[in-house]
Amino acid sequence: MASREEGTKRTSRVLRISQLDALELNKALEQLVWSQFTQCFHGFKPGLLARFEPEVKAFLWLFLWRFTIYSKNATVGQSVLNIQYKNDFSPNPRYQPPSRNQKLWYAVCTIGGKWLEERCYDLFRNPHLASFRKAKQCVNFMVGLLKLGGLMNFLIFLQRGKFATLTERLLGIRSVFCKPQNIREVGFEYMNRELLWHGFAEFLIFLLPLINIQKLKAKLSSWCIPLTGAPNGDSTLATSGRQCSLCGEWPTMPHTIGCEHIFCYYCVKSSFLYDMYFTCPKCGTEVHSLQPLKSGIEMSEVNAL
């Protein structure tokens, strides 16, 4: 019985990453709502909302608070992740939603705090209110203390995994799962296979530009089609001069590279410019000199053969 209670307690505990993801989803939703709202005034006079921007934002966030935390005990990000707030001050071990006062103070601390910070910043930036320098310093000091408290709370949250924000800790509301979570057995075979293929693909992408495909193809063709001999002479040149050893067509401006095979001038020249270690794809002879076909060999003789 005790082990079952420990298991349920362990599975109902919300992970730190889930709580942080819920906060990020809330921020993304606020940015999306504000961008959609400002697009409604795109055709109006520029700067129409700038004067009342803190109040408009506070009204929108209050509207979201009314239909999320106040009515459903969870923000939008928490609802997506199957999380909701629980009253941590309640002595009842069962789930107790936050009280009405906790929800109201949550709105005051989050929405009212943001509005007050933005409005004070706009007021103190006004040159006509430069005499309120001490009030500005006090406000900045209070904001700095709140930021420091938020940092300390975040460090404690990383250690204990409860109360992701300072407001949650002060109000005594923490995140719990809406429904009990079952322990999942995750199989990593598919993930390992995907990681392996992804690493292999990256290795190929890195390796392929370093391989000379044309030279490798010539080597393979020379191995697969062994030569019976390499006789020299005009008759051999005439016999092999019926087609280019690269393109397989009738050689245009026939040239030789020092072996008995014939190439088109543009074929062998472009191949040599592409690869300075270009070799004959038929016999593997390296390019010593690019010379035109001897004038004593007439193309009529080639046709006769």
mmCIF file of C-alpha atoms in Angstrom:
data_model
loop_
_atom_site.group_PDB
_atom_site.id
_atom_site.type_symbol
_atom_site.label_atom_id
_atom_site.label_comp_id
_atom_site.label_asym_id
_atom_site.label_seq_id
_atom_site.Cartn_x
_atom_site.Cartn_y
_atom_site.Cartn_z
ATOM 1 C CA MET A 1 0.000 0.000 0.000
ATOM 2 C CA ALA A 2 2.788 2.376 0.883
ATOM 3 C CA SER A 3 4.631 1.584 -2.339
ATOM 4 C CA ARG A 4 1.477 2.344 -4.343
ATOM 5 C CA GLU A 5 1.105 5.716 -2.637
ATOM 6 C CA GLU A 6 4.751 6.504 -3.345
ATOM 7 C CA GLY A 7 4.262 5.542 -6.979
ATOM 8 C CA THR A 8 1.203 7.764 -7.386
ATOM 9 C CA LYS A 9 3.010 10.627 -5.673
ATOM 10 C CA ARG A 10 5.971 10.186 -7.997
ATOM 11 C CA THR A 11 3.857 10.026 -11.150
ATOM 12 C CA SER A 12 1.640 13.022 -10.152
ATOM 13 C CA ARG A 13 4.637 15.278 -9.657
ATOM 14 C CA VAL A 14 5.016 17.750 -12.518
ATOM 15 C CA LEU A 15 8.442 17.861 -14.114
ATOM 16 C CA ARG A 16 10.385 21.086 -14.095
ATOM 17 C CA ILE A 17 10.591 21.152 -17.869
ATOM 18 C CA SER A 18 6.793 20.868 -18.124
ATOM 19 C CA GLN A 19 6.302 23.856 -15.826
ATOM 20 C CA LEU A 20 8.828 25.916 -17.794
ATOM 21 C CA ASP A 21 7.209 24.877 -21.073
ATOM 22 C CA ALA A 22 3.856 26.082 -19.745
ATOM 23 C CA LEU A 23 5.372 29.496 -18.974
ATOM 24 C CA GLU A 24 6.871 29.724 -22.458
ATOM 25 C CA LEU A 25 3.530 28.798 -24.027
ATOM 26 C CA ASN A 26 1.854 31.553 -22.021
ATOM 27 C CA LYS A 27 4.381 34.102 -23.293
ATOM 28 C CA ALA A 28 3.918 32.916 -26.869
ATOM 29 C CA LEU A 29 0.136 33.234 -26.512
ATOM 30 C CA GLU A 30 0.427 36.778 -25.184
ATOM 31 C CA GLN A 31 2.628 37.791 -28.095
ATOM 32 C CA LEU A 32 0.241 36.179 -30.565
ATOM 33 C CA VAL A 33 -2.824 37.888 -29.066
ATOM 34 C CA TRP A 34 -1.090 41.266 -29.015
ATOM 35 C CA SER A 35 0.102 40.963 -32.611
ATOM 36 C CA GLN A 36 -3.386 39.987 -33.785
ATOM 37 C CA PHE A 37 -4.899 42.874 -31.839
ATOM 38 C CA THR A 38 -2.494 45.456 -33.258
ATOM 39 C CA GLN A 39 -3.201 44.259 -36.793
ATOM 40 C CA CYS A 40 -6.800 45.366 -36.302
ATOM 41 C CA PHE A 41 -5.521 48.975 -36.126
ATOM 42 C CA HIS A 42 -3.143 48.651 -39.044
ATOM 43 C CA GLY A 43 -5.136 51.046 -41.218
ATOM 44 C CA PHE A 44 -5.520 53.706 -38.544
ATOM 45 C CA LYS A 45 -3.230 56.561 -37.604
ATOM 46 C CA PRO A 46 0.253 55.353 -36.608
ATOM 47 C CA GLY A 47 0.876 55.454 -32.868
ATOM 48 C CA LEU A 48 -2.808 55.341 -31.985
ATOM 49 C CA LEU A 49 -2.308 52.645 -29.326
ATOM 50 C CA ALA A 50 1.055 53.877 -28.059
ATOM 51 C CA ARG A 51 -0.483 56.274 -25.531
ATOM 52 C CA PHE A 52 -2.776 53.668 -23.958
ATOM 53 C CA GLU A 53 -0.716 50.547 -24.624
ATOM 54 C CA PRO A 54 -0.263 49.490 -20.937
ATOM 55 C CA GLU A 55 -3.996 49.790 -20.272
ATOM 56 C CA VAL A 56 -4.941 47.911 -23.439
ATOM 57 C CA LYS A 57 -2.512 45.104 -22.622
ATOM 58 C CA ALA A 58 -3.818 44.908 -19.058
ATOM 59 C CA PHE A 59 -7.392 44.624 -20.381
ATOM 60 C CA LEU A 60 -6.427 41.800 -22.759
ATOM 61 C CA TRP A 61 -4.513 39.873 -20.086
ATOM 62 C CA LEU A 62 -7.429 40.362 -17.683
ATOM 63 C CA PHE A 63 -9.748 38.921 -20.309
ATOM 64 C CA LEU A 64 -7.480 35.885 -20.691
ATOM 65 C CA TRP A 65 -7.222 35.494 -16.919
ATOM 66 C CA ARG A 66 -11.012 35.478 -16.573
ATOM 67 C CA PHE A 67 -11.457 32.522 -18.942
ATOM 68 C CA THR A 68 -8.349 30.555 -17.959
ATOM 69 C CA ILE A 69 -7.186 30.742 -14.351
ATOM 70 C CA TYR A 70 -10.377 32.120 -12.833
ATOM 71 C CA SER A 71 -12.687 29.603 -14.500
ATOM 72 C CA LYS A 72 -10.429 26.596 -15.226
ATOM 73 C CA ASN A 73 -7.672 26.922 -12.563
ATOM 74 C CA ALA A 74 -4.993 26.752 -15.274
ATOM 75 C CA THR A 75 -3.331 28.936 -17.858
ATOM 76 C CA VAL A 76 -3.443 28.132 -21.544
ATOM 77 C CA GLY A 77 0.033 26.610 -21.470
ATOM 78 C CA GLN A 78 -0.879 24.457 -18.490
ATOM 79 C CA SER A 79 -4.086 23.255 -20.166
ATOM 80 C CA VAL A 80 -2.086 22.111 -23.182
ATOM 81 C CA LEU A 81 0.231 20.099 -20.925
ATOM 82 C CA ASN A 82 -2.575 18.675 -18.727
ATOM 83 C CA ILE A 83 -1.539 20.802 -15.728
ATOM 84 C CA GLN A 84 -3.527 22.969 -13.339
ATOM 85 C CA TYR A 85 -2.985 24.959 -10.160
ATOM 86 C CA LYS A 86 -3.551 23.513 -6.691
ATOM 87 C CA ASN A 87 -3.995 25.278 -3.381
ATOM 88 C CA ASP A 88 -0.846 24.268 -1.517
ATOM 89 C CA PHE A 89 -2.013 25.898 1.735
ATOM 90 C CA SER A 90 -4.926 23.482 2.041
ATOM 91 C CA PRO A 91 -4.398 20.733 4.679
ATOM 92 C CA ASN A 92 -6.569 18.347 2.650
ATOM 93 C CA PRO A 93 -4.314 15.837 0.816
ATOM 94 C CA ARG A 94 -6.799 15.666 -2.058
ATOM 95 C CA TYR A 95 -6.876 18.185 -4.834
ATOM 96 C CA GLN A 96 -8.103 21.611 -3.791
ATOM 97 C CA PRO A 97 -8.369 24.345 -6.428
ATOM 98 C CA PRO A 98 -7.025 27.804 -5.641
ATOM 99 C CA SER A 99 -9.380 29.967 -3.649
ATOM 100 C CA ARG A 100 -11.055 33.022 -5.084
ATOM 101 C CA ASN A 101 -8.712 35.322 -3.155
ATOM 102 C CA GLN A 102 -5.674 33.496 -4.514
ATOM 103 C CA LYS A 103 -6.965 33.927 -8.067
ATOM 104 C CA LEU A 104 -7.630 37.623 -7.539
ATOM 105 C CA TRP A 105 -4.211 38.203 -5.999
ATOM 106 C CA TYR A 106 -2.683 36.288 -8.915
ATOM 107 C CA ALA A 107 -4.278 38.778 -11.312
ATOM 108 C CA VAL A 108 -3.085 41.692 -9.189
ATOM 109 C CA CYS A 109 0.505 40.419 -9.008
ATOM 110 C CA THR A 110 0.837 39.443 -12.663
ATOM 111 C CA ILE A 111 -1.402 41.794 -14.644
ATOM 112 C CA GLY A 112 -1.293 44.714 -12.214
ATOM 113 C CA GLY A 113 2.443 44.368 -11.725
ATOM 114 C CA LYS A 114 3.139 44.507 -15.466
ATOM 115 C CA TRP A 115 0.813 47.474 -15.919
ATOM 116 C CA LEU A 116 2.377 49.389 -13.027
ATOM 117 C CA GLU A 117 5.916 48.773 -14.285
ATOM 118 C CA GLU A 118 5.135 49.931 -17.843
ATOM 119 C CA ARG A 119 3.113 52.950 -16.712
ATOM 120 C CA CYS A 120 5.733 54.080 -14.223
ATOM 121 C CA TYR A 121 8.400 53.764 -16.888
ATOM 122 C CA ASP A 122 6.384 55.993 -19.228
ATOM 123 C CA LEU A 123 5.668 58.518 -16.477
ATOM 124 C CA PHE A 124 9.229 58.858 -15.280
ATOM 125 C CA ARG A 125 10.457 59.173 -18.838
ATOM 126 C CA ASN A 126 8.407 62.366 -19.187
ATOM 127 C CA PRO A 127 10.712 65.419 -18.842
ATOM 128 C CA HIS A 128 7.966 67.388 -17.054
ATOM 129 C CA LEU A 129 8.144 64.932 -14.137
ATOM 130 C CA ALA A 130 11.883 65.155 -13.622
ATOM 131 C CA SER A 131 11.355 66.442 -10.064
ATOM 132 C CA PHE A 132 10.136 63.006 -8.957
ATOM 133 C CA ARG A 133 13.643 61.612 -8.987
ATOM 134 C CA LYS A 134 13.390 60.035 -5.555
ATOM 135 C CA ALA A 135 10.158 58.293 -6.460
ATOM 136 C CA LYS A 136 11.827 56.946 -9.589
ATOM 137 C CA GLN A 137 14.754 55.638 -7.557
ATOM 138 C CA CYS A 138 12.391 53.932 -5.104
ATOM 139 C CA VAL A 139 10.456 52.288 -7.915
ATOM 140 C CA ASN A 140 13.653 51.098 -9.573
ATOM 141 C CA PHE A 141 14.856 49.742 -6.226
ATOM 142 C CA MET A 142 11.607 47.819 -5.716
ATOM 143 C CA VAL A 143 11.763 46.419 -9.242
ATOM 144 C CA GLY A 144 15.335 45.311 -8.640
ATOM 145 C CA LEU A 145 14.325 43.555 -5.417
ATOM 146 C CA LEU A 146 11.524 41.743 -7.226
ATOM 147 C CA LYS A 147 13.907 40.645 -9.978
ATOM 148 C CA LEU A 148 16.359 39.399 -7.364
ATOM 149 C CA GLY A 149 13.579 37.540 -5.587
ATOM 150 C CA GLY A 150 12.517 35.976 -8.866
ATOM 151 C CA LEU A 151 16.081 34.810 -9.459
ATOM 152 C CA MET A 152 16.348 33.268 -5.980
ATOM 153 C CA ASN A 153 12.978 31.588 -6.450
ATOM 154 C CA PHE A 154 14.094 30.155 -9.780
ATOM 155 C CA LEU A 155 17.218 28.661 -8.220
ATOM 156 C CA ILE A 156 15.111 27.069 -5.483
ATOM 157 C CA PHE A 157 12.701 25.818 -8.138
ATOM 158 C CA LEU A 158 15.542 24.122 -9.997
ATOM 159 C CA GLN A 159 16.503 22.330 -6.801
ATOM 160 C CA ARG A 160 13.083 21.322 -5.479
ATOM 161 C CA GLY A 161 10.833 21.426 -8.546
ATOM 162 C CA LYS A 162 7.996 23.470 -6.987
ATOM 163 C CA PHE A 163 6.757 27.043 -7.599
ATOM 164 C CA ALA A 164 8.245 28.064 -10.940
ATOM 165 C CA THR A 165 7.526 31.765 -10.327
ATOM 166 C CA LEU A 166 7.742 34.020 -7.306
ATOM 167 C CA THR A 167 4.007 34.748 -7.525
ATOM 168 C CA GLU A 168 3.161 31.050 -7.195
ATOM 169 C CA ARG A 169 5.353 30.744 -4.093
ATOM 170 C CA LEU A 170 3.901 33.817 -2.398
ATOM 171 C CA LEU A 171 0.302 32.800 -3.104
ATOM 172 C CA GLY A 172 0.836 29.119 -2.306
ATOM 173 C CA ILE A 173 -0.349 27.675 -5.622
ATOM 174 C CA ARG A 174 1.626 24.973 -7.379
ATOM 175 C CA SER A 175 1.269 22.973 -10.549
ATOM 176 C CA VAL A 176 -0.167 19.455 -10.510
ATOM 177 C CA PHE A 177 -1.499 17.133 -13.184
ATOM 178 C CA CYS A 178 -5.201 17.284 -13.965
ATOM 179 C CA LYS A 179 -5.324 13.504 -14.292
ATOM 180 C CA PRO A 180 -3.002 10.910 -12.753
ATOM 181 C CA GLN A 181 -0.149 10.124 -15.088
ATOM 182 C CA ASN A 182 0.911 6.569 -15.808
ATOM 183 C CA ILE A 183 4.549 5.597 -15.981
ATOM 184 C CA ARG A 184 5.489 5.175 -19.618
ATOM 185 C CA GLU A 185 8.079 2.738 -20.821
ATOM 186 C CA VAL A 186 9.914 4.509 -23.575
ATOM 187 C CA GLY A 187 11.641 2.395 -26.200
ATOM 188 C CA PHE A 188 14.760 3.960 -27.584
ATOM 189 C CA GLU A 189 15.261 1.595 -30.533
ATOM 190 C CA TYR A 190 13.577 3.915 -33.017
ATOM 191 C CA MET A 191 15.406 6.949 -31.618
ATOM 192 C CA ASN A 192 18.770 5.196 -31.811
ATOM 193 C CA ARG A 193 18.070 4.120 -35.371
ATOM 194 C CA GLU A 194 17.134 7.662 -36.396
ATOM 195 C CA LEU A 195 20.226 9.094 -34.726
ATOM 196 C CA LEU A 196 22.391 6.509 -36.457
ATOM 197 C CA TRP A 197 20.989 7.241 -39.903
ATOM 198 C CA HIS A 198 21.164 10.971 -39.288
ATOM 199 C CA GLY A 199 24.829 10.725 -38.347
ATOM 200 C CA PHE A 200 25.533 8.506 -41.347
ATOM 201 C CA ALA A 201 23.828 10.993 -43.679
ATOM 202 C CA GLU A 202 25.879 13.871 -42.272
ATOM 203 C CA PHE A 203 29.039 11.813 -42.751
ATOM 204 C CA LEU A 204 28.144 11.156 -46.399
ATOM 205 C CA ILE A 205 27.385 14.827 -46.988
ATOM 206 C CA PHE A 206 30.835 15.648 -45.629
ATOM 207 C CA LEU A 207 32.617 12.854 -47.508
ATOM 208 C CA LEU A 208 31.072 12.986 -50.989
ATOM 209 C CA PRO A 209 32.613 16.329 -52.062
ATOM 210 C CA LEU A 210 36.055 14.916 -51.245
ATOM 211 C CA ILE A 211 35.657 11.927 -53.603
ATOM 212 C CA ASN A 212 36.606 12.237 -57.260
ATOM 213 C CA ILE A 213 33.712 10.353 -58.812
ATOM 214 C CA GLN A 214 35.069 10.541 -62.345
ATOM 215 C CA LYS A 215 38.450 9.105 -61.398
ATOM 216 C CA LEU A 216 36.848 6.391 -59.303
ATOM 217 C CA LYS A 217 34.569 5.471 -62.207
ATOM 218 C CA ALA A 218 37.556 5.251 -64.546
ATOM 219 C CA LYS A 219 39.386 2.964 -62.125
ATOM 220 C CA LEU A 220 36.401 0.668 -61.770
ATOM 221 C CA SER A 221 35.869 0.474 -65.522
ATOM 222 C CA SER A 222 39.530 -0.338 -66.078
ATOM 223 C CA TRP A 223 39.306 -3.152 -63.532
ATOM 224 C CA CYS A 224 36.054 -4.566 -64.849
ATOM 225 C CA ILE A 225 37.195 -4.505 -68.492
ATOM 226 C CA PRO A 226 40.780 -5.787 -68.507
ATOM 227 C CA LEU A 227 42.882 -4.891 -71.487
ATOM 228 C CA THR A 228 44.226 -7.638 -73.736
ATOM 229 C CA GLY A 229 47.141 -5.502 -74.714
ATOM 230 C CA ALA A 230 48.246 -2.013 -75.435
ATOM 231 C CA PRO A 231 49.900 -2.060 -78.853
ATOM 232 C CA ASN A 232 51.111 1.193 -80.269
ATOM 233 C CA GLY A 233 50.928 2.328 -83.834
ATOM 234 C CA ASP A 234 48.800 4.107 -86.359
ATOM 235 C CA SER A 235 46.515 1.132 -86.942
ATOM 236 C CA THR A 236 45.617 0.996 -83.249
ATOM 237 C CA LEU A 237 44.871 4.699 -83.234
ATOM 238 C CA ALA A 238 42.688 4.297 -86.276
ATOM 239 C CA THR A 239 40.821 1.350 -84.750
ATOM 240 C CA SER A 240 40.116 3.133 -81.479
ATOM 241 C CA GLY A 241 39.393 6.421 -83.217
ATOM 242 C CA ARG A 242 35.891 5.504 -84.174
ATOM 243 C CA GLN A 243 34.515 6.976 -80.924
ATOM 244 C CA CYS A 244 35.584 9.233 -78.066
ATOM 245 C CA SER A 245 36.601 7.300 -74.983
ATOM 246 C CA LEU A 246 34.648 9.736 -72.809
ATOM 247 C CA CYS A 247 31.414 10.614 -74.581
ATOM 248 C CA GLY A 248 31.205 7.566 -76.911
ATOM 249 C CA GLU A 249 30.443 9.721 -79.959
ATOM 250 C CA TRP A 250 32.421 10.380 -83.138
ATOM 251 C CA PRO A 251 35.477 12.370 -81.953
ATOM 252 C CA THR A 252 35.343 16.096 -82.665
ATOM 253 C CA MET A 253 38.823 17.530 -83.082
ATOM 254 C CA PRO A 254 40.355 14.182 -82.042
ATOM 255 C CA HIS A 255 43.221 14.336 -79.565
ATOM 256 C CA THR A 256 45.324 11.816 -77.683
ATOM 257 C CA ILE A 257 46.895 11.967 -74.220
ATOM 258 C CA GLY A 258 49.739 9.546 -74.788
ATOM 259 C CA CYS A 259 47.868 6.252 -75.104
ATOM 260 C CA GLU A 260 46.105 4.509 -77.999
ATOM 261 C CA HIS A 261 42.678 5.968 -77.172
ATOM 262 C CA ILE A 262 41.117 8.996 -78.838
ATOM 263 C CA PHE A 263 39.157 11.819 -77.206
ATOM 264 C CA CYS A 264 37.235 14.852 -78.287
ATOM 265 C CA TYR A 265 39.233 17.955 -77.583
ATOM 266 C CA TYR A 266 36.534 19.536 -75.445
ATOM 267 C CA CYS A 267 35.899 16.294 -73.525
ATOM 268 C CA VAL A 268 39.482 15.698 -72.523
ATOM 269 C CA LYS A 269 40.246 19.377 -71.960
ATOM 270 C CA SER A 270 37.279 19.917 -69.626
ATOM 271 C CA SER A 271 38.070 16.691 -67.766
ATOM 272 C CA PHE A 272 41.695 17.724 -67.336
ATOM 273 C CA LEU A 273 40.685 21.172 -66.073
ATOM 274 C CA TYR A 274 38.279 19.567 -63.619
ATOM 275 C CA ASP A 275 40.867 17.063 -62.377
ATOM 276 C CA MET A 276 44.557 17.724 -62.819
ATOM 277 C CA TYR A 277 45.225 14.026 -62.140
ATOM 278 C CA PHE A 278 42.890 12.895 -64.894
ATOM 279 C CA THR A 279 43.646 9.458 -66.345
ATOM 280 C CA CYS A 280 42.320 7.584 -69.347
ATOM 281 C CA PRO A 281 39.101 5.767 -68.401
ATOM 282 C CA LYS A 282 40.053 2.825 -70.606
ATOM 283 C CA CYS A 283 43.632 2.082 -69.631
ATOM 284 C CA GLY A 284 44.391 4.424 -66.724
ATOM 285 C CA THR A 285 47.176 6.331 -68.467
ATOM 286 C CA GLU A 286 47.881 9.719 -66.945
ATOM 287 C CA VAL A 287 47.785 12.822 -69.082
ATOM 288 C CA HIS A 288 51.325 13.642 -70.182
ATOM 289 C CA SER A 289 50.545 15.893 -73.100
ATOM 290 C CA LEU A 290 47.428 16.762 -75.033
ATOM 291 C CA GLN A 291 48.211 16.361 -78.739
ATOM 292 C CA PRO A 292 45.994 16.257 -81.831
ATOM 293 C CA LEU A 293 45.657 13.051 -83.834
ATOM 294 C CA LYS A 294 48.459 12.448 -86.337
ATOM 295 C CA SER A 295 47.752 13.862 -89.766
ATOM 296 C CA GLY A 296 48.852 10.625 -91.471
ATOM 297 C CA ILE A 297 45.752 8.838 -90.263
ATOM 298 C CA GLU A 298 42.851 9.741 -92.466
ATOM 299 C CA MET A 299 39.321 9.420 -91.276
ATOM 300 C CA SER A 300 38.544 7.453 -94.408
ATOM 301 C CA GLU A 301 40.829 4.712 -93.176
ATOM 302 C CA VAL A 302 38.978 4.707 -89.928
ATOM 303 C CA ASN A 303 35.694 4.309 -91.758
ATOM 304 C CA ALA A 304 37.134 1.482 -93.844
ATOM 305 C CA LEU A 305 37.959 -0.399 -90.692
#
